Amino acid sequence: MKIAVVGGGINGLSSAWQLALAGHQVTLFERDKLMQATSAASSKLLHGGLRYLEQGEFRLVREALQERRWWLKKAPQLTRRLPILYPIYRHSRRSRWQLKIGLWLYDAFAGKKGIGRHRWLNVAQTLRCSAALKSEQLLGAYLFFDGQMDDQKLGLWMAGQCEKAGVTLCEDSPVLQVKTDGSLLLAQGWQRFDRIINVAGPWSAALLQQSALPATPLDLVRGSHLLLPHISRYGHMLEVPAESRIVFVLPYQGNTLLGTTEVRQQLNEPIVCSAAERDYLLAVYNRYFQPACSAQQVLGEFAGVRPLLSGSDAAYKASREYQFAHQGNIITVSGGKWTTARALAKQLVKQL
Ligand SMILES: Cc1cc2nc3c(=O)[nH]c(=O)nc-3n(C[C@H](O)[C@H](O)[C@H](O)COP(=O)(O)OP(=O)(O)OC[C@H]3O[C@@H](n4cnc5c(N)ncnc54)[C@H](O)[C@@H]3O)c2cc1C
């Protein structure tokens, strides 16, 4: 079949690759440059998502853990295994035993594709791994493992796989409209395909709307990150005081990556880290680490918008699952995570 893929983020590229491997003739249209949007503004984790176990997303976590291993194995030059600490204080929201059960499940779901089993560290061992962590009321930490990547470069590696599989990649090619018969409008005029795969991330519903087609709205949630000076070679998963959310403090390219926030937003708003988000992230950081970090020490910041499936009152509870909607010859892909992009693409091939 002659297939058009709309969107050059990780989900579009992975879809194009899998469709080409399945023998289809694939052209991908990206309105800007490949890997410039959400897929380059992630927390850079190839992970199952330990916290999604709390929401009962067992299928997703199991799949993401299998995919985590695949990325680490296939692109070792752009990925690595990252040790992460989950420190537990007397005032922590989750008890040591709750965490133990979660991590036991996490290891069990990874099964033979695991990348190291979790273990408990006492206070002295925890502080040896992360000397900047505050020690008052610290009970210890769980050490577990996930993957870390350079998201933009890994996505461009996937673009390379697409080219090898025969995909035609078109940058600076916005798709202006789509029709259910498989036609698609570019600046040069209409082109006809057997199928259109709409993988435009946060903009997938907007593309349908501007084509006068019914669209299920997405839950658009901005996430911001700050870059701070280096503190440890271990990652940290930290509870946000008085909230169920967590933030990550991760070593990244010689610095520290601190994120993320969850702020609902509209597509016409700028995708940038607000002053309030900066203050929020620094407050969480300063709750756990000393010396404190001030706004003047922030080395950089970036933000992206998660295209989540709608239906949750709180953004942190929204599902990270993906789904497919069929309208004639158009398939719209919604939701998903970076880590599960290849699994999503394989499901898409089955849907066809
Ligand atoms: C703050 C944050 C942190 C995250 N952290 C992680 C993490 O650590 N690990 C993880 O697994 N997942 C993470 N995610 C989730 C993950 O980043 C996203 O699920 C994933 O990147 C979405 O990819 P996508 O290809 O669907 O969207 P995008 O990367 O946004 O790609 C969509 C593309 O479509 C293009 N486009 C839009 N409209 C058109 C049009 N009309 N014509 C042509 N092209 C068009 C856009 O320009 C864009 O390039 C995070 C998300 C956020 C926001």
mmCIF file of C-alpha atoms and ligand atoms in Angstrom:
data_model
loop_
_atom_site.group_PDB
_atom_site.id
_atom_site.type_symbol
_atom_site.label_atom_id
_atom_site.label_comp_id
_atom_site.label_asym_id
_atom_site.label_seq_id
_atom_site.Cartn_x
_atom_site.Cartn_y
_atom_site.Cartn_z
ATOM 1 C CA MET A 1 0.000 0.000 0.000
ATOM 2 C CA LYS A 2 1.020 3.619 -0.566
ATOM 3 C CA ILE A 3 1.009 5.226 2.882
ATOM 4 C CA ALA A 4 1.480 8.816 4.112
ATOM 5 C CA VAL A 5 2.650 9.364 7.682
ATOM 6 C CA VAL A 6 1.998 12.860 9.075
ATOM 7 C CA GLY A 7 4.440 13.877 11.853
ATOM 8 C CA GLY A 8 8.194 13.463 12.266
ATOM 9 C CA GLY A 9 8.384 12.868 16.027
ATOM 10 C CA ILE A 10 9.391 9.500 17.482
ATOM 11 C CA ASN A 11 5.927 7.982 16.966
ATOM 12 C CA GLY A 12 5.750 9.084 13.325
ATOM 13 C CA LEU A 13 9.279 7.883 12.563
ATOM 14 C CA SER A 14 8.799 4.526 14.313
ATOM 15 C CA SER A 15 5.482 4.050 12.499
ATOM 16 C CA ALA A 16 7.014 4.866 9.128
ATOM 17 C CA TRP A 17 9.861 2.425 9.810
ATOM 18 C CA GLN A 18 7.610 -0.471 10.823
ATOM 19 C CA LEU A 19 5.244 0.153 7.886
ATOM 20 C CA ALA A 20 8.180 0.127 5.457
ATOM 21 C CA LEU A 21 9.533 -3.087 7.014
ATOM 22 C CA ALA A 22 6.076 -4.600 6.471
ATOM 23 C CA GLY A 23 6.475 -3.902 2.731
ATOM 24 C CA HIS A 24 4.519 -0.663 2.303
ATOM 25 C CA GLN A 25 5.603 2.322 0.241
ATOM 26 C CA VAL A 26 5.877 5.059 2.881
ATOM 27 C CA THR A 27 6.271 8.857 2.680
ATOM 28 C CA LEU A 28 6.579 10.850 5.921
ATOM 29 C CA PHE A 29 5.598 14.550 6.005
ATOM 30 C CA GLU A 30 6.957 16.775 8.781
ATOM 31 C CA ARG A 31 5.950 20.445 8.806
ATOM 32 C CA ASP A 32 9.251 21.615 10.366
ATOM 33 C CA LYS A 33 12.381 19.532 10.917
ATOM 34 C CA LEU A 34 12.356 15.951 12.228
ATOM 35 C CA MET A 35 12.519 15.495 16.011
ATOM 36 C CA GLN A 36 12.063 19.133 17.026
ATOM 37 C CA ALA A 37 8.823 18.977 19.042
ATOM 38 C CA THR A 38 7.648 16.908 22.031
ATOM 39 C CA SER A 39 10.012 14.038 21.261
ATOM 40 C CA ALA A 40 13.058 16.293 21.850
ATOM 41 C CA ALA A 41 11.691 17.778 25.111
ATOM 42 C CA SER A 42 11.255 14.603 27.158
ATOM 43 C CA SER A 43 12.836 13.627 30.485
ATOM 44 C CA LYS A 44 15.224 11.471 28.369
ATOM 45 C CA LEU A 45 14.180 8.283 30.163
ATOM 46 C CA LEU A 46 13.706 4.913 28.509
ATOM 47 C CA HIS A 47 11.585 3.536 31.282
ATOM 48 C CA GLY A 48 8.681 1.358 32.265
ATOM 49 C CA GLY A 49 7.380 4.197 34.434
ATOM 50 C CA LEU A 50 7.483 2.976 38.023
ATOM 51 C CA ARG A 51 4.787 5.424 39.070
ATOM 52 C CA TYR A 52 2.267 4.136 36.498
ATOM 53 C CA LEU A 53 2.017 0.952 38.586
ATOM 54 C CA GLU A 54 0.101 3.042 41.132
ATOM 55 C CA GLN A 55 -2.473 3.791 38.406
ATOM 56 C CA GLY A 56 -2.714 0.068 37.599
ATOM 57 C CA GLU A 57 -1.238 0.520 34.103
ATOM 58 C CA PHE A 58 0.345 -2.941 34.205
ATOM 59 C CA ARG A 59 0.109 -3.652 30.472
ATOM 60 C CA LEU A 60 1.793 -0.378 29.589
ATOM 61 C CA VAL A 61 4.567 -0.764 32.177
ATOM 62 C CA ARG A 62 5.331 -4.334 31.085
ATOM 63 C CA GLU A 63 5.475 -3.302 27.423
ATOM 64 C CA ALA A 64 7.625 -0.232 28.162
ATOM 65 C CA LEU A 65 10.083 -2.360 30.162
ATOM 66 C CA GLN A 66 10.515 -4.737 27.222
ATOM 67 C CA GLU A 67 10.981 -1.778 24.868
ATOM 68 C CA ARG A 68 13.475 -0.139 27.230
ATOM 69 C CA ARG A 69 15.783 -3.121 26.748
ATOM 70 C CA TRP A 70 15.367 -2.990 22.962
ATOM 71 C CA TRP A 71 16.533 0.638 22.709
ATOM 72 C CA LEU A 72 19.482 0.016 25.045
ATOM 73 C CA LYS A 73 20.564 -2.967 22.963
ATOM 74 C CA LYS A 74 20.038 -1.477 19.492
ATOM 75 C CA ALA A 75 21.517 1.987 20.076
ATOM 76 C CA PRO A 76 24.153 1.651 22.838
ATOM 77 C CA GLN A 77 25.988 4.748 21.540
ATOM 78 C CA LEU A 78 22.983 6.987 22.372
ATOM 79 C CA THR A 79 21.594 5.216 25.445
ATOM 80 C CA ARG A 80 22.821 3.962 28.810
ATOM 81 C CA ARG A 81 21.676 2.182 31.938
ATOM 82 C CA LEU A 82 21.015 4.743 34.679
ATOM 83 C CA PRO A 83 21.031 3.951 38.411
ATOM 84 C CA ILE A 84 18.196 5.852 40.154
ATOM 85 C CA LEU A 85 17.661 6.476 43.876
ATOM 86 C CA TYR A 86 14.227 6.745 45.450
ATOM 87 C CA PRO A 87 15.072 8.233 48.884
ATOM 88 C CA ILE A 88 12.659 7.596 51.734
ATOM 89 C CA TYR A 89 12.306 10.067 54.603
ATOM 90 C CA ARG A 90 10.238 9.799 57.770
ATOM 91 C CA HIS A 91 7.689 12.165 56.150
ATOM 92 C CA SER A 92 7.614 10.410 52.727
ATOM 93 C CA ARG A 93 4.162 9.797 51.277
ATOM 94 C CA ARG A 94 4.985 6.245 50.169
ATOM 95 C CA SER A 95 6.276 3.790 52.743
ATOM 96 C CA ARG A 96 9.320 1.594 52.292
ATOM 97 C CA TRP A 97 7.055 -1.454 51.900
ATOM 98 C CA GLN A 98 4.839 0.179 49.266
ATOM 99 C CA LEU A 99 7.945 0.966 47.265
ATOM 100 C CA LYS A 100 9.285 -2.547 47.779
ATOM 101 C CA ILE A 101 6.128 -4.058 46.250
ATOM 102 C CA GLY A 102 6.241 -1.622 43.319
ATOM 103 C CA LEU A 103 9.895 -2.340 42.597
ATOM 104 C CA TRP A 104 9.406 -6.064 42.949
ATOM 105 C CA LEU A 105 6.648 -5.857 40.304
ATOM 106 C CA TYR A 106 8.851 -3.603 38.145
ATOM 107 C CA ASP A 107 11.644 -6.180 38.156
ATOM 108 C CA ALA A 108 9.178 -9.037 37.611
ATOM 109 C CA PHE A 109 7.554 -7.302 34.613
ATOM 110 C CA ALA A 110 10.982 -6.721 33.045
ATOM 111 C CA GLY A 111 11.647 -10.467 33.489
ATOM 112 C CA LYS A 112 14.569 -11.736 31.406
ATOM 113 C CA LYS A 113 14.829 -8.298 29.766
ATOM 114 C CA GLY A 114 15.656 -6.703 33.125
ATOM 115 C CA ILE A 115 18.695 -4.422 33.393
ATOM 116 C CA GLY A 116 19.440 -4.922 37.116
ATOM 117 C CA ARG A 117 17.354 -5.668 40.193
ATOM 118 C CA HIS A 118 16.462 -3.079 42.817
ATOM 119 C CA ARG A 119 17.992 -3.056 46.288
ATOM 120 C CA TRP A 120 17.725 -1.137 49.562
ATOM 121 C CA LEU A 121 20.526 1.228 50.610
ATOM 122 C CA ASN A 122 20.942 2.400 54.195
ATOM 123 C CA VAL A 123 21.579 6.073 54.990
ATOM 124 C CA ALA A 124 25.374 5.879 54.710
ATOM 125 C CA GLN A 125 25.208 4.007 51.389
ATOM 126 C CA THR A 126 22.605 6.476 50.061
ATOM 127 C CA LEU A 127 24.748 9.488 50.924
ATOM 128 C CA ARG A 128 27.808 7.837 49.351
ATOM 129 C CA CYS A 129 25.840 7.704 46.072
ATOM 130 C CA SER A 130 24.439 11.208 46.416
ATOM 131 C CA ALA A 131 26.320 13.437 48.859
ATOM 132 C CA ALA A 132 24.106 16.483 48.190
ATOM 133 C CA LEU A 133 20.919 14.764 49.455
ATOM 134 C CA LYS A 134 19.696 16.144 52.783
ATOM 135 C CA SER A 135 20.259 13.546 55.513
ATOM 136 C CA GLU A 136 17.843 14.796 58.194
ATOM 137 C CA GLN A 137 15.049 12.213 58.715
ATOM 138 C CA LEU A 138 16.449 10.119 55.841
ATOM 139 C CA LEU A 139 15.745 6.390 56.296
ATOM 140 C CA GLY A 140 17.617 5.199 53.206
ATOM 141 C CA ALA A 141 16.837 4.769 49.525
ATOM 142 C CA TYR A 142 15.867 2.170 46.984
ATOM 143 C CA LEU A 143 18.292 1.846 44.120
ATOM 144 C CA PHE A 144 16.809 0.707 40.811
ATOM 145 C CA PHE A 145 17.662 1.004 37.120
ATOM 146 C CA ASP A 146 16.140 2.548 34.012
ATOM 147 C CA GLY A 147 17.486 3.661 30.637
ATOM 148 C CA GLN A 148 18.598 7.147 29.636
ATOM 149 C CA MET A 149 18.942 8.527 26.098
ATOM 150 C CA ASP A 150 19.715 11.553 24.025
ATOM 151 C CA ASP A 151 16.120 11.775 22.760
ATOM 152 C CA GLN A 152 16.768 13.969 19.727
ATOM 153 C CA LYS A 153 19.779 12.005 18.489
ATOM 154 C CA LEU A 154 18.049 8.674 19.110
ATOM 155 C CA GLY A 155 15.053 9.884 17.091
ATOM 156 C CA LEU A 156 17.386 10.893 14.245
ATOM 157 C CA TRP A 157 18.937 7.427 14.480
ATOM 158 C CA MET A 158 15.409 6.097 13.903
ATOM 159 C CA ALA A 159 15.126 8.442 10.891
ATOM 160 C CA GLY A 160 18.271 6.700 9.576
ATOM 161 C CA GLN A 161 16.549 3.302 10.002
ATOM 162 C CA CYS A 162 13.589 4.719 8.034
ATOM 163 C CA GLU A 163 15.821 5.750 5.156
ATOM 164 C CA LYS A 164 17.500 2.326 5.103
ATOM 165 C CA ALA A 165 14.037 0.721 4.925
ATOM 166 C CA GLY A 166 13.101 2.938 1.949
ATOM 167 C CA VAL A 167 10.908 5.602 3.623
ATOM 168 C CA THR A 168 10.818 8.985 1.856
ATOM 169 C CA LEU A 169 11.267 11.663 4.546
ATOM 170 C CA CYS A 170 9.911 15.134 3.663
ATOM 171 C CA GLU A 171 10.812 17.984 6.036
ATOM 172 C CA ASP A 172 9.301 21.503 5.850
ATOM 173 C CA SER A 173 6.156 19.862 4.453
ATOM 174 C CA PRO A 174 3.092 20.822 6.471
ATOM 175 C CA VAL A 175 -0.019 18.787 5.732
ATOM 176 C CA LEU A 176 -2.823 21.329 5.487
ATOM 177 C CA GLN A 177 -5.795 18.985 5.215
ATOM 178 C CA VAL A 178 -6.643 15.299 4.993
ATOM 179 C CA LYS A 179 -9.653 13.513 3.496
ATOM 180 C CA THR A 180 -11.092 10.116 4.430
ATOM 181 C CA ASP A 181 -10.460 8.833 0.863
ATOM 182 C CA GLY A 182 -6.693 9.088 1.565
ATOM 183 C CA SER A 183 -6.030 12.467 -0.107
ATOM 184 C CA LEU A 184 -3.801 14.964 1.597
ATOM 185 C CA LEU A 185 -3.233 18.653 0.875
ATOM 186 C CA LEU A 186 0.326 20.037 0.769
ATOM 187 C CA ALA A 187 1.432 23.530 -0.294
ATOM 188 C CA GLN A 188 1.932 22.100 -3.833
ATOM 189 C CA GLY A 189 -1.596 20.623 -3.990
ATOM 190 C CA TRP A 190 -3.426 17.364 -3.282
ATOM 191 C CA GLN A 191 -1.719 13.944 -3.253
ATOM 192 C CA ARG A 192 -3.538 10.605 -3.033
ATOM 193 C CA PHE A 193 -2.504 7.682 -0.775
ATOM 194 C CA ASP A 194 -4.137 4.364 0.173
ATOM 195 C CA ARG A 195 -3.863 5.247 3.862
ATOM 196 C CA ILE A 196 -2.942 8.325 5.923
ATOM 197 C CA ILE A 197 -1.447 7.817 9.372
ATOM 198 C CA ASN A 198 -1.999 10.948 11.444
ATOM 199 C CA VAL A 199 0.755 10.867 14.096
ATOM 200 C CA ALA A 200 1.039 14.619 14.590
ATOM 201 C CA GLY A 201 1.351 14.304 18.398
ATOM 202 C CA PRO A 202 -0.293 17.272 20.177
ATOM 203 C CA TRP A 203 -1.471 18.567 16.763
ATOM 204 C CA SER A 204 -3.237 15.374 15.555
ATOM 205 C CA ALA A 205 -6.730 16.518 16.599
ATOM 206 C CA ALA A 206 -6.085 20.000 15.140
ATOM 207 C CA LEU A 207 -5.270 18.447 11.734
ATOM 208 C CA LEU A 208 -8.633 16.652 11.723
ATOM 209 C CA GLN A 209 -10.443 19.812 12.847
ATOM 210 C CA GLN A 210 -8.894 21.921 10.095
ATOM 211 C CA SER A 211 -9.994 19.180 7.656
ATOM 212 C CA ALA A 212 -13.604 19.506 8.956
ATOM 213 C CA LEU A 213 -13.460 15.949 10.354
ATOM 214 C CA PRO A 214 -14.653 14.940 13.819
ATOM 215 C CA ALA A 215 -11.810 14.752 16.360
ATOM 216 C CA THR A 216 -11.589 13.499 19.930
ATOM 217 C CA PRO A 217 -9.858 16.276 21.884
ATOM 218 C CA LEU A 218 -6.519 15.462 23.522
ATOM 219 C CA ASP A 219 -5.504 16.343 27.052
ATOM 220 C CA LEU A 220 -2.560 18.671 26.375
ATOM 221 C CA VAL A 221 -0.206 18.933 29.343
ATOM 222 C CA ARG A 222 2.982 21.005 29.269
ATOM 223 C CA GLY A 223 6.050 19.633 30.998
ATOM 224 C CA SER A 224 9.096 21.811 31.706
ATOM 225 C CA HIS A 225 12.659 20.947 32.675
ATOM 226 C CA LEU A 226 15.550 22.953 34.075
ATOM 227 C CA LEU A 227 19.254 22.277 33.570
ATOM 228 C CA LEU A 228 21.316 22.803 36.729
ATOM 229 C CA PRO A 229 24.984 22.208 37.621
ATOM 230 C CA HIS A 230 26.073 18.575 38.102
ATOM 231 C CA ILE A 231 25.506 16.991 41.556
ATOM 232 C CA SER A 232 25.657 13.213 41.208
ATOM 233 C CA ARG A 233 26.091 10.394 38.714
ATOM 234 C CA TYR A 234 22.934 8.806 40.148
ATOM 235 C CA GLY A 235 19.412 9.778 39.138
ATOM 236 C CA HIS A 236 16.793 10.640 41.767
ATOM 237 C CA MET A 237 13.065 10.042 41.767
ATOM 238 C CA LEU A 238 11.572 12.418 44.327
ATOM 239 C CA GLU A 239 8.138 12.890 45.831
ATOM 240 C CA VAL A 240 6.725 16.396 45.504
ATOM 241 C CA PRO A 241 5.758 17.428 49.054
ATOM 242 C CA ALA A 242 1.970 17.396 49.646
ATOM 243 C CA GLU A 243 1.286 16.014 46.147
ATOM 244 C CA SER A 244 1.132 12.549 44.593
ATOM 245 C CA ARG A 245 3.449 13.694 41.804
ATOM 246 C CA ILE A 246 7.125 12.911 41.493
ATOM 247 C CA VAL A 247 9.966 14.793 39.823
ATOM 248 C CA PHE A 248 13.265 13.515 38.473
ATOM 249 C CA VAL A 249 16.713 14.930 39.219
ATOM 250 C CA LEU A 250 18.993 13.210 36.722
ATOM 251 C CA PRO A 251 22.611 13.463 35.623
ATOM 252 C CA TYR A 252 22.540 14.553 31.983
ATOM 253 C CA GLN A 253 25.439 15.428 29.692
ATOM 254 C CA GLY A 254 27.620 16.768 32.523
ATOM 255 C CA ASN A 255 24.771 18.722 34.153
ATOM 256 C CA THR A 256 21.615 17.929 36.141
ATOM 257 C CA LEU A 257 18.203 17.668 34.508
ATOM 258 C CA LEU A 258 15.331 18.635 36.816
ATOM 259 C CA GLY A 259 11.746 17.971 35.773
ATOM 260 C CA THR A 260 8.987 17.842 35.119
ATOM 261 C CA THR A 261 5.883 19.951 35.643
ATOM 262 C CA GLU A 262 2.330 19.186 34.501
ATOM 263 C CA VAL A 263 0.395 22.261 33.371
ATOM 264 C CA ARG A 264 -2.641 22.013 31.114
ATOM 265 C CA GLN A 265 -2.344 24.224 28.050
ATOM 266 C CA GLN A 266 -3.929 25.190 24.734
ATOM 267 C CA LEU A 267 -2.211 24.658 21.384
ATOM 268 C CA ASN A 268 -2.106 28.389 20.660
ATOM 269 C CA GLU A 269 -0.119 29.152 23.850
ATOM 270 C CA PRO A 270 3.698 29.250 23.609
ATOM 271 C CA ILE A 271 5.404 26.020 24.709
ATOM 272 C CA VAL A 272 7.841 27.543 27.217
ATOM 273 C CA CYS A 273 8.728 27.071 30.877
ATOM 274 C CA SER A 274 6.894 29.735 32.926
ATOM 275 C CA ALA A 275 8.369 31.589 35.921
ATOM 276 C CA ALA A 276 5.910 29.723 38.169
ATOM 277 C CA GLU A 277 7.142 26.349 36.868
ATOM 278 C CA ARG A 278 10.761 27.409 37.432
ATOM 279 C CA ASP A 279 9.962 28.350 41.048
ATOM 280 C CA TYR A 280 8.020 25.119 41.583
ATOM 281 C CA LEU A 281 10.865 22.927 40.299
ATOM 282 C CA LEU A 282 13.527 24.798 42.283
ATOM 283 C CA ALA A 283 11.402 24.518 45.455
ATOM 284 C CA VAL A 284 11.235 20.722 45.061
ATOM 285 C CA TYR A 285 14.980 20.559 44.375
ATOM 286 C CA ASN A 286 15.825 22.697 47.404
ATOM 287 C CA ARG A 287 13.627 20.569 49.619
ATOM 288 C CA TYR A 288 15.927 17.589 48.968
ATOM 289 C CA PHE A 289 19.397 18.967 48.205
ATOM 290 C CA GLN A 290 21.963 21.239 49.757
ATOM 291 C CA PRO A 291 23.468 23.650 48.976
ATOM 292 C CA ALA A 292 20.290 25.260 47.621
ATOM 293 C CA CYS A 293 20.087 26.187 43.949
ATOM 294 C CA SER A 294 18.904 29.661 42.966
ATOM 295 C CA ALA A 295 17.248 30.865 39.749
ATOM 296 C CA GLN A 296 20.603 32.496 38.796
ATOM 297 C CA GLN A 297 22.260 29.058 38.702
ATOM 298 C CA VAL A 298 19.804 27.657 36.150
ATOM 299 C CA LEU A 299 21.822 26.801 33.035
ATOM 300 C CA GLY A 300 18.924 26.253 30.671
ATOM 301 C CA GLU A 301 15.307 25.197 30.355
ATOM 302 C CA PHE A 302 12.947 23.606 27.854
ATOM 303 C CA ALA A 303 9.311 22.552 27.629
ATOM 304 C CA GLY A 304 7.152 20.140 25.647
ATOM 305 C CA VAL A 305 3.474 19.232 25.457
ATOM 306 C CA ARG A 306 2.263 15.721 26.221
ATOM 307 C CA PRO A 307 -0.542 14.597 23.911
ATOM 308 C CA LEU A 308 -2.403 12.496 26.505
ATOM 309 C CA LEU A 309 -5.672 10.618 26.121
ATOM 310 C CA SER A 310 -8.384 12.732 27.719
ATOM 311 C CA GLY A 311 -10.596 11.634 30.590
ATOM 312 C CA SER A 312 -8.622 12.317 33.797
ATOM 313 C CA ASP A 313 -9.264 15.112 36.273
ATOM 314 C CA ALA A 314 -5.574 15.391 37.284
ATOM 315 C CA ALA A 315 -2.814 15.388 34.650
ATOM 316 C CA TYR A 316 -0.534 13.042 36.637
ATOM 317 C CA LYS A 317 -3.309 10.417 36.589
ATOM 318 C CA ALA A 318 -3.911 10.640 32.825
ATOM 319 C CA SER A 319 -3.134 7.402 31.006
ATOM 320 C CA ARG A 320 0.096 7.117 29.016
ATOM 321 C CA GLU A 321 -1.530 4.450 26.819
ATOM 322 C CA TYR A 322 -1.913 4.979 23.082
ATOM 323 C CA GLN A 323 -4.929 4.376 20.880
ATOM 324 C CA PHE A 324 -5.934 4.308 17.208
ATOM 325 C CA ALA A 325 -9.030 5.915 15.673
ATOM 326 C CA HIS A 326 -10.156 4.976 12.137
ATOM 327 C CA GLN A 327 -12.013 7.397 9.822
ATOM 328 C CA GLY A 328 -12.190 5.931 6.311
ATOM 329 C CA ASN A 329 -8.576 5.652 5.116
ATOM 330 C CA ILE A 330 -7.205 7.803 7.946
ATOM 331 C CA ILE A 331 -5.813 6.298 11.145
ATOM 332 C CA THR A 332 -5.158 8.814 13.930
ATOM 333 C CA VAL A 333 -2.687 7.750 16.614
ATOM 334 C CA SER A 334 -3.045 9.382 20.051
ATOM 335 C CA GLY A 335 -1.188 9.199 23.347
ATOM 336 C CA GLY A 336 1.840 6.992 23.961
ATOM 337 C CA LYS A 337 5.304 7.410 25.432
ATOM 338 C CA TRP A 338 8.713 7.825 23.834
ATOM 339 C CA THR A 339 9.811 4.436 25.152
ATOM 340 C CA THR A 340 6.851 2.595 23.588
ATOM 341 C CA ALA A 341 7.078 4.207 20.119
ATOM 342 C CA ARG A 342 8.199 0.972 18.402
ATOM 343 C CA ALA A 343 5.507 -1.102 20.165
ATOM 344 C CA LEU A 344 2.896 1.475 19.079
ATOM 345 C CA ALA A 345 4.190 1.206 15.512
ATOM 346 C CA LYS A 346 3.936 -2.596 15.548
ATOM 347 C CA GLN A 347 0.323 -2.347 16.739
ATOM 348 C CA LEU A 348 -0.357 0.127 13.949
ATOM 349 C CA VAL A 349 0.865 -2.374 11.337
ATOM 350 C CA LYS A 350 -1.551 -4.940 12.841
ATOM 351 C CA GLN A 351 -4.402 -2.385 12.653
ATOM 352 C CA LEU A 352 -3.761 -1.953 8.914
HETATM 353 C C1 LIG B 1 7.866 16.971 29.491
HETATM 354 C C2 LIG B 1 7.761 15.599 28.907
HETATM 355 C C3 LIG B 1 8.578 14.587 29.392
HETATM 356 C C4 LIG B 1 8.473 13.313 28.858
HETATM 357 N N1 LIG B 1 9.348 12.363 29.282
HETATM 358 C C5 LIG B 1 9.303 11.132 28.755
HETATM 359 C C6 LIG B 1 10.275 10.171 29.114
HETATM 360 O O1 LIG B 1 11.205 10.442 29.866
HETATM 361 N N2 LIG B 1 10.165 8.931 28.584
HETATM 362 C C7 LIG B 1 9.153 8.586 27.735
HETATM 363 O O2 LIG B 1 9.088 7.418 27.327
HETATM 364 N N3 LIG B 1 8.236 9.496 27.321
HETATM 365 C C8 LIG B 1 8.300 10.758 27.795
HETATM 366 N N4 LIG B 1 7.410 11.713 27.381
HETATM 367 C C9 LIG B 1 6.410 11.366 26.368
HETATM 368 C C10 LIG B 1 6.996 11.439 24.947
HETATM 369 O O3 LIG B 1 7.922 12.486 24.841
HETATM 370 C C11 LIG B 1 5.870 11.628 23.938
HETATM 371 O O4 LIG B 1 4.878 10.648 24.142
HETATM 372 C C12 LIG B 1 6.380 11.492 22.500
HETATM 373 O O5 LIG B 1 7.546 12.248 22.293
HETATM 374 C C13 LIG B 1 5.318 11.932 21.513
HETATM 375 O O6 LIG B 1 5.852 11.789 20.223
HETATM 376 P P1 LIG B 1 5.015 12.132 18.938
HETATM 377 O O7 LIG B 1 5.804 11.677 17.774
HETATM 378 O O8 LIG B 1 3.642 11.566 19.081
HETATM 379 O O9 LIG B 1 4.844 13.724 18.988
HETATM 380 P P2 LIG B 1 5.870 14.901 18.548
HETATM 381 O O10 LIG B 1 7.260 14.585 18.932
HETATM 382 O O11 LIG B 1 5.287 16.168 19.035
HETATM 383 O O12 LIG B 1 5.805 14.848 16.977
HETATM 384 C C14 LIG B 1 4.690 15.319 16.243
HETATM 385 C C15 LIG B 1 5.226 15.967 14.982
HETATM 386 O O13 LIG B 1 4.152 16.260 14.105
HETATM 387 C C16 LIG B 1 4.480 17.444 13.413
HETATM 388 N N5 LIG B 1 3.246 18.006 12.851
HETATM 389 C C17 LIG B 1 2.202 18.535 13.533
HETATM 390 N N6 LIG B 1 1.235 18.908 12.682
HETATM 391 C C18 LIG B 1 1.684 18.625 11.433
HETATM 392 C C19 LIG B 1 1.134 18.785 10.124
HETATM 393 N N7 LIG B 1 -0.077 19.316 9.929
HETATM 394 N N8 LIG B 1 1.869 18.383 9.054
HETATM 395 C C20 LIG B 1 3.108 17.831 9.227
HETATM 396 N N9 LIG B 1 3.668 17.659 10.451
HETATM 397 C C21 LIG B 1 2.963 18.036 11.532
HETATM 398 C C22 LIG B 1 5.117 18.312 14.485
HETATM 399 O O14 LIG B 1 5.912 19.352 13.921
HETATM 400 C C23 LIG B 1 5.941 17.288 15.252
HETATM 401 O O15 LIG B 1 7.264 17.212 14.779
HETATM 402 C C24 LIG B 1 7.507 13.022 27.869
HETATM 403 C C25 LIG B 1 6.688 14.046 27.378
HETATM 404 C C26 LIG B 1 6.832 15.337 27.865
HETATM 405 C C27 LIG B 1 6.022 16.439 27.288
#
